[in-house]
Amino acid sequence: MDTFIVEAEEPAAALRAELDARQIPARTVALGLARAMVTVKPIELPAVGGELGDMVKFELDRHLPFPADDAPFDFLPLPAESEPGRGPAGERRVLVAAADRRVVDVALRLADGAKLRPVSITVAAHELLALVDAPRAQRVVWVHRAGDAADLLLVQDATLALSRSVPAGDAAQVVAEIRRSLALARWRGCDAVWVSGDGAAAPPAALAELGAPVGAPPWTARARRRLAVIEDEPRGARELALAVASGRGIRPLDLVPAAMKPRRLTRPQQLTAAALAVTVLLALAALLVPGLRDGRRLAGLNAEIGRIEPEVRRVRAVLGALERKRQLLATIDGLDAGAIRPLPVLRELTEILPNDAWLTTLALDTKGVELVGQAAAASTLIPLLENSPRLERVEFASPVTRGRDREQFRIRAAWEAAPAPRATPAGPPAPRARPGAVRP
């Protein structure tokens, strides 16, 4: 970061030329006004309902030395009074900064002439707070001298409570103005006095009369690195320029027109956006985590299946072979059970049929037997065959014909069904003992 001072009749053109000569690719500018050009004062608002901005705008006419109709302004709520009896109960206090419209227009024309887009218009001394680690729960008086003027900043709980511009010539006068500022801020004293700007290396001894330690501000590490670059005098104005350039985010008491303000999220909006982002992330996690967990479980199952798949194939092959052998065995058993055995049948027919009977054809099938032949008396064959334990329903399949000396017959008989096993009759039930009976 570099600092320089432009003094010319055409400051806009000179600023643009200086930026080009230093090869600084600046496109935007933060404008810092001198404290004496802006009215900054705390005002009290009644404790009634309503929009705070409208209430401040309504009260401006009584507090500004110029017309408030078109005056750019901004305000900052002040912390509640911690000391009893220092103000009416229930009132609200705000710190208002307002400037004449002509002052803001001159600053905007300067930025436009330098081909820069203004992002903020603030009091330069107010931006000093961006360079320090302000302590909490303390009241600090900051004296910054730039040329013949000294800017007084009253900081409470790291927040600006009041600012004034006073002559810097007489140290006693500066102390008197500090005491007056303490009264305006309703402070009974302060915890520390910081001195910066021109002559900060040797602060006036009169500041010790305030009863607080006097020293340099607690610059941040980044601020110390940037302040170390400043070697030329006067340091006061350069430190103010560095403070304005170091500001980030939403600047308090910003007088830039609303149409030119960059869109930035306020702290409540940032918290809301963060909560929304967390909600979206949780919803996505709720949707994705079960899928990821199921995917991992499925991958584990697939790996386990792949590991045991060869064994499963071998078991299936063994089961298939066993099933085929079982079916083959069942087929063999079925064939053996339902097969026709001709030899026993022929033996029995040989024993049953008389000697004068001759068979020319013997047909056996699963339903029965058919006999074709000749006999002296074919009708005598029916009862003989009926007495066979293998045959039943013996009858002539066709009429008997008479030959020369024999009768030709065609007999059909069915296989006798196997008798069903008889159920063994149950014995008589044992007599039930009567109560009180005595067994011998």
XYZ file of C-alpha atoms in Angstrom:
440
model
C 0.000 0.000 0.000
C 1.238 3.470 -0.894
C 0.173 6.966 0.215
C 0.581 10.278 -1.543
C -0.868 13.798 -1.423
C -2.334 15.557 -4.466
C -2.346 19.366 -4.491
C -3.551 20.843 -7.780
C -6.162 23.147 -9.250
C -7.741 20.133 -10.954
C -7.489 17.480 -8.257
C -9.517 14.885 -10.201
C -7.239 14.931 -13.243
C -4.139 15.059 -11.049
C -5.360 12.061 -9.054
C -6.011 10.061 -12.218
C -2.574 10.952 -13.580
C -0.907 9.979 -10.287
C -2.694 6.608 -10.270
C -1.664 5.928 -13.854
C 1.928 6.949 -13.156
C 2.092 4.572 -10.189
C 0.353 1.848 -12.244
C -2.392 1.407 -9.677
C -5.372 -0.298 -11.403
C -7.960 1.401 -9.204
C -11.607 1.297 -10.302
C -13.357 2.180 -7.061
C -12.677 4.758 -4.363
C -13.625 5.176 -0.705
C -13.996 8.895 0.010
C -13.085 10.261 3.446
C -14.314 13.714 4.462
C -12.691 15.975 7.016
C -14.459 15.866 10.356
C -15.116 19.619 10.244
C -17.202 19.232 7.048
C -19.696 16.830 8.620
C -22.088 17.305 11.503
C -21.805 14.428 13.966
C -23.792 14.534 17.183
C -25.797 12.243 19.441
C -29.531 12.832 19.597
C -32.230 11.414 21.853
C -35.329 9.792 20.427
C -38.561 9.213 22.315
C -39.292 5.657 23.354
C -42.207 5.167 20.971
C -42.869 2.564 18.350
C -41.900 3.279 14.771
C -39.168 2.935 12.203
C -35.911 4.238 13.639
C -34.783 5.765 10.338
C -38.002 7.753 9.962
C -37.713 9.021 13.517
C -34.137 10.187 12.933
C -35.102 11.952 9.708
C -37.947 13.698 11.494
C -35.574 14.978 14.212
C -32.838 16.219 11.834
C -34.310 19.689 11.310
C -33.714 20.571 14.960
C -30.074 19.467 14.956
C -28.516 20.495 11.610
C -27.147 23.942 10.719
C -28.261 23.449 7.078
C -31.514 22.329 5.411
C -32.211 18.688 6.210
C -34.649 18.032 3.371
C -32.055 16.727 0.921
C -29.090 16.263 3.240
C -27.446 12.832 3.152
C -27.279 11.307 6.617
C -26.674 8.074 8.443
C -26.978 7.054 12.066
C -25.564 4.563 14.505
C -27.437 3.295 17.601
C -25.530 4.072 20.778
C -25.176 1.579 23.639
C -27.568 1.974 26.535
C -26.462 4.087 29.478
C -24.690 1.982 32.091
C -24.602 4.754 34.703
C -27.842 5.451 36.590
C -29.323 8.883 36.445
C -27.516 9.920 33.271
C -30.621 10.221 31.093
C -34.386 9.822 30.937
C -35.604 6.281 31.365
C -36.599 4.492 28.174
C -35.013 6.954 25.723
C -33.028 5.818 22.709
C -29.849 7.590 21.662
C -28.287 7.488 18.212
C -25.169 9.068 16.739
C -26.105 10.973 13.591
C -23.732 12.030 10.815
C -25.035 14.443 8.169
C -23.445 16.689 5.561
C -24.592 19.419 3.255
C -25.640 18.071 -0.150
C -23.095 20.357 -1.843
C -20.215 18.776 0.088
C -21.216 15.286 -1.031
C -21.726 16.455 -4.616
C -18.199 17.892 -4.728
C -16.783 14.571 -3.512
C -18.802 12.657 -6.116
C -17.628 14.963 -8.915
C -14.038 14.452 -7.800
C -14.452 10.672 -8.031
C -16.187 10.922 -11.391
C -13.446 13.167 -12.777
C -10.832 10.622 -11.692
C -12.848 7.839 -13.391
C -13.447 6.091 -10.098
C -16.670 4.630 -8.732
C -17.356 5.745 -5.148
C -18.283 2.931 -2.775
C -18.478 4.971 0.431
C -18.356 8.526 1.753
C -17.468 8.629 5.433
C -15.677 10.799 7.945
C -12.006 9.911 7.565
C -11.343 9.967 11.312
C -14.115 7.412 11.908
C -12.241 4.873 9.786
C -9.354 4.839 12.286
C -11.287 2.233 14.296
C -10.623 -0.286 11.510
C -6.886 -0.154 12.350
C -7.034 -1.093 16.037
C -8.096 -3.887 18.339
C -10.400 -1.804 20.482
C -10.896 -3.279 23.965
C -14.356 -4.239 25.118
C -16.031 -2.776 28.201
C -13.772 0.299 28.096
C -14.209 3.954 27.276
C -11.369 5.415 25.263
C -10.602 8.960 24.086
C -8.664 9.004 20.821
C -6.871 12.210 19.800
C -5.734 12.243 16.179
C -3.942 15.357 14.942
C -3.777 16.225 11.242
C -2.379 19.689 10.545
C -3.997 22.409 12.615
C -6.997 20.294 13.635
C -7.349 17.478 16.108
C -10.100 14.903 15.719
C -11.497 13.632 18.994
C -13.039 10.147 18.947
C -14.889 8.768 21.937
C -14.999 4.970 21.692
C -17.168 2.842 23.958
C -17.163 -0.982 23.713
C -15.224 -0.759 20.411
C -18.014 1.435 18.961
C -17.882 5.123 18.095
C -19.877 7.144 20.630
C -18.952 10.716 19.570
C -16.502 12.607 17.380
C -15.480 16.250 17.261
C -12.961 18.437 15.470
C -11.088 20.964 17.605
C -8.076 23.239 17.086
C -4.809 21.461 17.830
C -2.659 24.470 18.712
C -2.958 24.598 22.515
C -2.744 21.361 24.543
C -4.749 22.875 27.394
C -7.502 23.799 24.963
C -7.511 20.242 23.617
C -7.900 18.893 27.161
C -10.746 21.327 27.773
C -12.486 20.183 24.591
C -12.024 16.567 25.668
C -13.733 17.326 28.987
C -16.545 19.014 27.128
C -16.859 16.002 24.838
C -17.070 13.683 27.842
C -20.018 15.701 29.096
C -21.730 15.540 25.696
C -21.295 11.765 25.674
C -22.489 11.544 29.294
C -19.192 10.084 30.424
C -17.717 10.771 33.832
C -14.259 9.754 32.705
C -12.324 7.455 30.425
C -10.153 4.362 30.772
C -7.433 5.306 28.266
C -6.249 8.105 25.976
C -4.794 7.241 22.569
C -2.713 9.704 20.553
C -1.919 9.375 16.838
C -1.164 11.541 13.818
C 1.180 14.520 13.769
C 3.379 14.739 16.862
C 2.156 11.426 18.263
C 5.700 10.476 19.261
C 5.633 13.203 21.970
C 2.054 13.535 23.237
C 1.243 16.665 25.283
C 1.760 16.256 29.008
C -1.534 18.030 29.638
C -3.412 14.893 28.531
C -2.362 13.221 31.777
C -4.797 15.549 33.571
C -7.621 13.322 32.329
C -6.608 10.679 34.852
C -6.122 7.894 32.319
C -3.004 6.321 30.777
C -1.838 8.053 27.596
C -0.267 6.055 24.770
C -0.391 4.905 21.182
C -3.422 3.043 19.870
C -3.241 -0.779 19.873
C -2.722 -1.126 16.124
C -3.462 -4.460 14.524
C -0.616 -6.405 12.922
C -1.831 -5.497 9.449
C -2.148 -1.824 10.413
C 1.413 -1.759 11.788
C 2.756 -3.160 8.523
C 0.924 -0.524 6.535
C 1.806 2.336 8.865
C 5.462 1.386 8.592
C 5.307 2.371 4.911
C 4.548 6.003 5.843
C 7.855 7.833 6.070
C 6.977 11.323 4.847
C 5.435 14.060 6.950
C 2.822 15.019 7.808
C 1.701 11.615 9.048
C -1.747 12.642 10.268
C -3.369 13.049 6.842
C -1.624 9.954 5.462
C -2.803 7.849 8.385
C -6.358 9.014 7.723
C -6.021 8.077 4.051
C -4.652 4.663 5.007
C -7.555 4.142 7.436
C -10.126 4.995 4.750
C -8.458 2.625 2.276
C -8.265 -0.183 4.864
C -11.970 -0.225 5.611
C -13.883 -3.328 4.571
C -17.487 -4.381 4.515
C -20.277 -2.146 5.766
C -18.890 1.180 7.019
C -20.755 3.006 9.784
C -22.095 6.504 9.136
C -21.776 6.188 5.351
C -23.109 9.196 3.405
C -22.860 7.767 -0.108
C -26.201 7.915 -1.987
C -28.244 4.742 -1.684
C -28.148 4.202 -5.455
C -24.331 4.028 -5.359
C -23.976 1.809 -2.304
C -22.668 -1.634 -3.168
C -24.980 -4.373 -2.146
C -23.642 -5.899 1.037
C -25.321 -8.189 3.466
C -25.901 -6.837 6.924
C -24.928 -8.941 9.920
C -28.500 -10.230 10.471
C -28.692 -11.036 6.760
C -25.348 -12.828 6.950
C -26.583 -14.868 9.917
C -29.770 -15.701 8.035
C -27.812 -16.701 4.935
C -25.462 -18.814 7.046
C -28.408 -20.518 8.747
C -29.968 -21.157 5.346
C -26.707 -22.594 4.019
C -26.390 -24.856 7.061
C -29.996 -25.990 6.600
C -29.371 -26.785 2.941
C -26.195 -28.689 3.819
C -28.022 -30.663 6.500
C -30.835 -31.454 4.064
C -28.340 -32.609 1.441
C -26.539 -34.665 4.057
C -29.833 -36.212 5.154
C -30.510 -37.157 1.541
C -27.024 -38.325 0.614
C -25.778 -40.023 3.778
C -28.335 -42.881 3.689
C -27.531 -43.443 0.023
C -23.802 -43.480 0.714
C -24.300 -45.811 3.665
C -26.492 -48.136 1.585
C -23.975 -47.957 -1.251
C -21.163 -49.022 1.063
C -23.302 -51.812 2.474
C -24.233 -52.949 -1.032
C -20.581 -52.881 -2.082
C -19.725 -55.039 0.934
C -22.495 -57.491 0.071
C -21.338 -57.639 -3.545
C -17.785 -58.321 -2.414
C -18.989 -61.097 -0.094
C -21.132 -62.571 -2.874
C -18.168 -62.474 -5.238
C -16.070 -64.258 -2.635
C -18.511 -67.148 -2.070
C -19.773 -67.365 -5.676
C -17.278 -70.138 -6.701
C -18.347 -72.244 -3.721
C -22.003 -71.664 -4.574
C -21.390 -72.804 -8.131
C -19.725 -75.991 -6.908
C -22.589 -76.694 -4.504
C -25.125 -76.069 -7.268
C -23.237 -78.466 -9.546
C -23.259 -81.167 -6.844
C -26.965 -80.586 -6.168
C -27.732 -80.795 -9.890
C -25.835 -84.062 -10.250
C -27.560 -85.455 -7.157
C -30.972 -84.453 -8.481
C -30.303 -86.116 -11.828
C -29.219 -89.331 -10.104
C -32.279 -89.194 -7.868
C -34.534 -88.808 -10.893
C -32.750 -91.701 -12.641
C -33.157 -93.884 -9.577
C -36.830 -92.971 -9.334
C -37.271 -93.846 -13.002
C -35.566 -97.203 -12.515
C -37.702 -97.908 -9.444
C -40.813 -96.984 -11.405
C -39.873 -99.233 -14.267
C -39.159 -102.082 -11.888
C -42.463 -101.594 -10.065
C -44.620 -101.242 -13.178
C -42.786 -103.717 -15.442
C -44.604 -106.750 -16.805
C -42.973 -110.058 -15.920
C -43.970 -112.582 -18.612
C -42.259 -115.682 -17.205
C -44.421 -116.003 -14.064
C -47.523 -115.395 -16.197
C -46.531 -118.081 -18.726
C -45.780 -120.505 -15.917
C -49.159 -119.965 -14.343
C -51.019 -120.223 -17.655
C -49.233 -123.485 -18.356
C -50.442 -124.846 -15.029
C -54.000 -123.522 -15.358
C -54.884 -124.286 -18.984
C -55.880 -127.883 -19.832
C -53.820 -129.982 -22.171
C -56.357 -129.693 -24.998
C -55.985 -125.889 -25.076
C -53.496 -124.312 -27.385
C -52.423 -120.661 -27.468
C -51.532 -119.124 -30.788
C -51.124 -115.553 -29.473
C -50.348 -114.164 -26.039
C -50.327 -110.363 -25.645
C -49.319 -108.674 -22.404
C -49.637 -104.978 -21.587
C -50.050 -102.814 -18.519
C -53.815 -103.223 -18.546
C -54.020 -106.967 -18.803
C -53.484 -110.042 -20.981
C -55.101 -111.275 -24.171
C -55.138 -114.954 -25.132
C -55.919 -116.230 -28.628
C -56.040 -119.961 -29.310
C -58.026 -123.186 -29.611
C -59.580 -125.497 -27.066
C -62.031 -128.396 -26.947
C -64.361 -126.366 -24.764
C -63.532 -122.652 -24.648
C -66.176 -121.876 -22.027
C -64.332 -123.950 -19.432
C -61.369 -121.626 -19.629
C -63.181 -118.627 -18.114
C -63.568 -120.051 -14.577
C -60.046 -121.448 -14.669
C -58.602 -118.045 -15.452
C -60.871 -116.322 -12.893
C -59.334 -118.482 -10.175
C -55.875 -117.149 -11.011
C -54.517 -114.749 -8.381
C -53.148 -112.547 -11.167
C -56.235 -112.101 -13.332
C -59.717 -110.697 -12.942
C -62.627 -109.689 -15.148
C -61.970 -112.558 -17.542
C -64.254 -112.464 -20.592
C -64.372 -113.319 -24.259
C -63.139 -110.492 -26.404
C -64.947 -111.917 -29.458
C -67.468 -114.671 -30.130
C -66.226 -118.244 -30.006
C -66.062 -119.957 -33.411
C -66.195 -123.685 -34.021
C -63.536 -125.335 -36.118
C -63.240 -128.942 -37.257
C -62.812 -130.400 -33.821
C -61.964 -127.373 -31.656
C -63.322 -124.002 -30.674
C -61.362 -120.867 -31.487
C -61.440 -118.251 -28.711
C -60.230 -114.739 -27.906
C -60.139 -114.035 -24.165
C -59.316 -110.710 -22.461
C -58.434 -110.438 -18.737
C -57.248 -107.579 -16.534
C -54.505 -107.689 -13.957
C -55.821 -108.173 -10.491
C -55.229 -105.119 -8.258
C -53.129 -105.542 -5.115
C -55.337 -105.785 -2.019
C -55.309 -102.722 0.270
C -53.813 -103.334 3.694
C -56.484 -103.909 6.289
C -56.531 -101.750 9.403
C -55.925 -103.681 12.584
C -59.010 -103.301 14.786
C -58.303 -101.535 18.032
C -58.897 -103.373 21.235
C -61.647 -102.411 23.624
C -60.883 -99.289 25.685
C -59.514 -99.875 29.130
C -62.014 -99.261 31.860
C -61.669 -95.837 33.429
C -60.955 -95.907 37.136
C -63.724 -94.507 39.240
C -62.960 -92.039 42.010
C -62.456 -93.775 45.283
C -61.967 -97.232 43.761
C -59.303 -99.423 45.289
C -56.997 -101.295 42.915
C -56.409 -104.914 44.098
